[in-house]
CSV table of C-alpha atoms in Angstrom, one decimal:
chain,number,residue,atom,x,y,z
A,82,UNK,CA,-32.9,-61.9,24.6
A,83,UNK,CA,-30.3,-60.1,26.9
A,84,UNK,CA,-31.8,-58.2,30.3
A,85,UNK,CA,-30.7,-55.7,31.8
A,86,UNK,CA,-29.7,-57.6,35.1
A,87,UNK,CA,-31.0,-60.2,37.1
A,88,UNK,CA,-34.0,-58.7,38.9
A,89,UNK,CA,-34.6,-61.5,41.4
A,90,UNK,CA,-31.1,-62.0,43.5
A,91,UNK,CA,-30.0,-65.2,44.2
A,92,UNK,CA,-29.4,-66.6,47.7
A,93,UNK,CA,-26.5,-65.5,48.8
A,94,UNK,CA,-25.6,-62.7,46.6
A,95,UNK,CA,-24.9,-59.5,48.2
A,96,UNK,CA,-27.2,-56.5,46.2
A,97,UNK,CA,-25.2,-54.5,44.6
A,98,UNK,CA,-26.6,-51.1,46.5
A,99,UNK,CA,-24.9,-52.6,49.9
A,100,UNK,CA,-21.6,-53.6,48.3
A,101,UNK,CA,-18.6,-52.1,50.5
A,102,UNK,CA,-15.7,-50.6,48.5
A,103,UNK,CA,-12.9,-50.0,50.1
A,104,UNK,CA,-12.2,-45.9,48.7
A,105,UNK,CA,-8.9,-45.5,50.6
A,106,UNK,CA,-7.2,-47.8,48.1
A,107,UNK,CA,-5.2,-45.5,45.3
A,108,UNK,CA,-5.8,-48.6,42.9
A,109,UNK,CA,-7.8,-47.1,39.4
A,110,UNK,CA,-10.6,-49.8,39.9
A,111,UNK,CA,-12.3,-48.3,43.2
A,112,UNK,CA,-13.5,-44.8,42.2
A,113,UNK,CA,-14.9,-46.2,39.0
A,114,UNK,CA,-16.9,-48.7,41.0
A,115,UNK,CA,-18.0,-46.5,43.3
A,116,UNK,CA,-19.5,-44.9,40.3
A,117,UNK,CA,-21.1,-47.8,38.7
A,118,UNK,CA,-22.6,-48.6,42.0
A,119,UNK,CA,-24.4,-45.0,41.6
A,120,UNK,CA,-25.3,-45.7,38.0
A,121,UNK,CA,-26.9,-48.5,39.3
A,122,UNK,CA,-28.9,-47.5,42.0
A,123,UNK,CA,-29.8,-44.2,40.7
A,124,UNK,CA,-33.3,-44.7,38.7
A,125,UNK,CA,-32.9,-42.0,36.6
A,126,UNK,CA,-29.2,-42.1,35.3
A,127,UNK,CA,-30.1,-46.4,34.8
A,128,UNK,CA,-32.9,-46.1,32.8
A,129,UNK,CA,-31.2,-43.5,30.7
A,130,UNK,CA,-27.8,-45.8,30.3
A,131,UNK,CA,-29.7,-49.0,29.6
A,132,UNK,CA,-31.8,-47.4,26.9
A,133,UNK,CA,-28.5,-46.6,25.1
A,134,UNK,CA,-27.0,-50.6,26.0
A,135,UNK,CA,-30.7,-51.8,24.0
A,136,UNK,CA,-30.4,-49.3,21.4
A,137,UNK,CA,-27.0,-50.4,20.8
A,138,UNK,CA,-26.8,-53.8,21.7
A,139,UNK,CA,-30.4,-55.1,21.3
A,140,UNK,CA,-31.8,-53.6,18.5
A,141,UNK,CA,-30.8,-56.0,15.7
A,142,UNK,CA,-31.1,-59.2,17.8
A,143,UNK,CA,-33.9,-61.6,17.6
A,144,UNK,CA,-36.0,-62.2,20.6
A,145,UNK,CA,-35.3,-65.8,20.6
A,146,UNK,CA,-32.7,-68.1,21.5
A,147,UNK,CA,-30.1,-67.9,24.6
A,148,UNK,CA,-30.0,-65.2,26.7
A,149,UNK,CA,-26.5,-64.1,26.8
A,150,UNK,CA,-24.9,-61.7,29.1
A,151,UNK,CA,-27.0,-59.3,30.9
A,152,UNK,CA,-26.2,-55.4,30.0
A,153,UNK,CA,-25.1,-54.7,32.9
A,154,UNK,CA,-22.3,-57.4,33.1
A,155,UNK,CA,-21.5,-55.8,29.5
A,156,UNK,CA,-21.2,-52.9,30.8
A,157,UNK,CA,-19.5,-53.0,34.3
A,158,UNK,CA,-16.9,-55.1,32.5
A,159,UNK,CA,-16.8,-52.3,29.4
A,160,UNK,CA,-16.2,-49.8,32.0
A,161,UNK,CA,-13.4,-51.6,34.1
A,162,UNK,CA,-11.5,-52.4,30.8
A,163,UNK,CA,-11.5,-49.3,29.3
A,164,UNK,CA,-10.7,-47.9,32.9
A,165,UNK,CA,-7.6,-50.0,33.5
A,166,UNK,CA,-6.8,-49.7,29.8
A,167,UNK,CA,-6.7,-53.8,29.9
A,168,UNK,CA,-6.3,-56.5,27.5
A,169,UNK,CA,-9.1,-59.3,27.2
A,170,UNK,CA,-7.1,-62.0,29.3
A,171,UNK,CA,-6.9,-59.7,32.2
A,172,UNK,CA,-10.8,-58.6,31.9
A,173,UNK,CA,-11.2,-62.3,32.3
A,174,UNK,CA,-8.9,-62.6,35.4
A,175,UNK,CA,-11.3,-59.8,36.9
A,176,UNK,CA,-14.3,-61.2,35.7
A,177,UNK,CA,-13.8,-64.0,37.9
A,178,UNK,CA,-11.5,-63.7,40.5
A,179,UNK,CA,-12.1,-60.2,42.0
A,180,UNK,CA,-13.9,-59.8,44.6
A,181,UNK,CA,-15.3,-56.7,44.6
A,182,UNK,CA,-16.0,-56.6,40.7
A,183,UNK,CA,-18.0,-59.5,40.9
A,184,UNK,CA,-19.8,-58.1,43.8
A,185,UNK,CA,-21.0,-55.2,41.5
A,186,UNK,CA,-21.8,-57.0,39.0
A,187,UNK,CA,-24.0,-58.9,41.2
A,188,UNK,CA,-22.8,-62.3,40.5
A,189,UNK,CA,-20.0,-63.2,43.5
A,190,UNK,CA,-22.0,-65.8,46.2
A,191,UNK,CA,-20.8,-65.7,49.8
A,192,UNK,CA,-22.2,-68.6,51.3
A,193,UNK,CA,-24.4,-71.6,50.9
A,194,UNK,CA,-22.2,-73.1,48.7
A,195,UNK,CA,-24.3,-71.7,45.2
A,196,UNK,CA,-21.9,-72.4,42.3
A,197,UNK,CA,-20.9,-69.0,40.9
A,198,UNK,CA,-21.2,-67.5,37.7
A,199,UNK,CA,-18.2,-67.7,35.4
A,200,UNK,CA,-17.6,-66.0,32.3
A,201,UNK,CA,-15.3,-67.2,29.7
A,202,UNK,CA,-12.8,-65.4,28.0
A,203,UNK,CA,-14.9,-65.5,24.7
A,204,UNK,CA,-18.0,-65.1,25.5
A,205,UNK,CA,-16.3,-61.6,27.6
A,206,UNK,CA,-14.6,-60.7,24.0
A,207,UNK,CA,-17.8,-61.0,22.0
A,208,UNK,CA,-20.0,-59.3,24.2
A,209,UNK,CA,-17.9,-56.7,25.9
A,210,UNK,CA,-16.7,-55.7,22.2
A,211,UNK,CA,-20.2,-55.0,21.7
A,212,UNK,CA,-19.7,-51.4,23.3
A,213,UNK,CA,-17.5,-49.8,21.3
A,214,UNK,CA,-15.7,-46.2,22.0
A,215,UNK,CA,-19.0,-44.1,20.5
A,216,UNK,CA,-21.3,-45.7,23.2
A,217,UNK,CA,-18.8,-45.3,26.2
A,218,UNK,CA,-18.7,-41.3,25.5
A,219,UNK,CA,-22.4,-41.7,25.1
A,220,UNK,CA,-22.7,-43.0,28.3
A,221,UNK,CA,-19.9,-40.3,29.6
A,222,UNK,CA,-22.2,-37.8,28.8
A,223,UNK,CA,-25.2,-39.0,30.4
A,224,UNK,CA,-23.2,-39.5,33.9
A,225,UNK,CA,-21.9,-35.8,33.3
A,226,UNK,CA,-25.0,-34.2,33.0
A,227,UNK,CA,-26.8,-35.6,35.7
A,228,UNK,CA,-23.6,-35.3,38.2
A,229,UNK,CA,-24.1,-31.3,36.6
A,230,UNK,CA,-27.7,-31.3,37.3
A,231,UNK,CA,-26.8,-32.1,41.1
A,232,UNK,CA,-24.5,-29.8,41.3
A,233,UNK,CA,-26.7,-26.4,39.9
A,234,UNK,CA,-27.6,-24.2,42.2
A,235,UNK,CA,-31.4,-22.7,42.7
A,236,UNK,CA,-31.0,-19.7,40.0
A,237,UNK,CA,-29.1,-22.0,37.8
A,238,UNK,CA,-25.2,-21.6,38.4
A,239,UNK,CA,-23.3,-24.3,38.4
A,240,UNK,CA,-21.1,-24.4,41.6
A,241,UNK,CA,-18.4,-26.3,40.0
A,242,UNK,CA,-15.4,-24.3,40.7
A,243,UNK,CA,-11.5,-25.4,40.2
A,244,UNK,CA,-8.7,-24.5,42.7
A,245,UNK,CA,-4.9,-24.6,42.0
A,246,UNK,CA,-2.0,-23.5,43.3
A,247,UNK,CA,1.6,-22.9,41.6
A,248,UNK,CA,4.5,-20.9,42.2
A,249,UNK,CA,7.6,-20.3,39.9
A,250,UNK,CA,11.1,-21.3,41.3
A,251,UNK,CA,14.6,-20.3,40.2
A,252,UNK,CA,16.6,-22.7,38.8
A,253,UNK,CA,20.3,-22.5,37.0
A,254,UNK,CA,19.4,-24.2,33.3
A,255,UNK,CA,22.4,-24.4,31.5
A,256,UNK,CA,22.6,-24.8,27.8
A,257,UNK,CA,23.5,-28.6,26.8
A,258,UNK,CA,27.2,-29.1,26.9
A,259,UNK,CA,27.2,-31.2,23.9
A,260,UNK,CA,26.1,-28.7,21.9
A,261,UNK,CA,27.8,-25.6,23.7
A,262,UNK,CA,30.7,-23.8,21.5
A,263,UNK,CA,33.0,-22.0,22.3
A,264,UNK,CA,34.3,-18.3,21.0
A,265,UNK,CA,37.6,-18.1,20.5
């Protein structure tokens, strides 16, 4: 039977609520796991995401036999994937050798010499292929209305507004010459 994650940390594992991300970066990977850090430690948006993983994901599996991935491995990894718009090999790359990823997925050890978790690149396939493009926008629109429920204002409003600036510049556009004629 999967779980949603490990509830008892291991010795050495960093919890995923203290995990430092470095948001300067202009990589893809850092905003989205800024945001799956707040899916994580935000009660109400997790409960609401994991009972769409169990739905999915749990709901025709037996009770019995090995446990499998936790959901929210399936998911973080889900998430970066589709992010990075990534093939399986490099999910697997991730999986296991970045840092950071495997810090918010609560499975990187810093010290005491623990062995560390390692996924293999079918067992990421066959689970992570369990969430298929439905779900993500299901979960898509769960984080979007609670980040819209922060954002209302007392009487109701939402305050999201939109800013942009443009301006219209002269230019000399000429006609393509390989196709200009000539009158004569």
């Amino acid at each position: 039977m999967r779980k949603r994650f490990e509830q008892q940390s291991a010795l050495g594992i960093l919890p995923v609520a203290e995990v430092k991300i470095n948001t300067k970066s202009r990589d893809e990977m850092p905003p989205v796991l800024v945001a799956l850090q707040q899916i994580f430690v935000t009660a109400e948006l997790n409960e609401k995401i994991f009972l769409l993983l169990e739905e999915k994901i749990n709901n025709s599996k037996k009770k019995t036999g090995r446990p499998g991935m936790d959901l929210w491995h399936i998911l973080v990894l889900a998430i970066a994937g589709h992010a990075l718009n990534t093939n399986w090999d490099r999910m697997e790359y991730l999986a296991n050798n970045d840092k950071t990823l495997r810090k918010i997925m609560g499975v990187h050890v810093e010290k005491f010499g623990i062995e560390e978790i390692e996924f293999p690149y079918q067992t990421i396939a066959d689970n992570v292929s369990l969430i298929d493009e439905d779900m993500l926008y299901k979960i898509n629109d769960t984080v979007v209305a609670y980040g819209q429920k922060l954002f209302k204002k007392k009487r109701g409003a939402i305050v999201l507004q939109l800013k942009t600036d443009s301006f219209a510049a002269e230019t000399d556009i000429r006609f393509p010459a390989d196709l200009e004629f000539t009158l004569r």
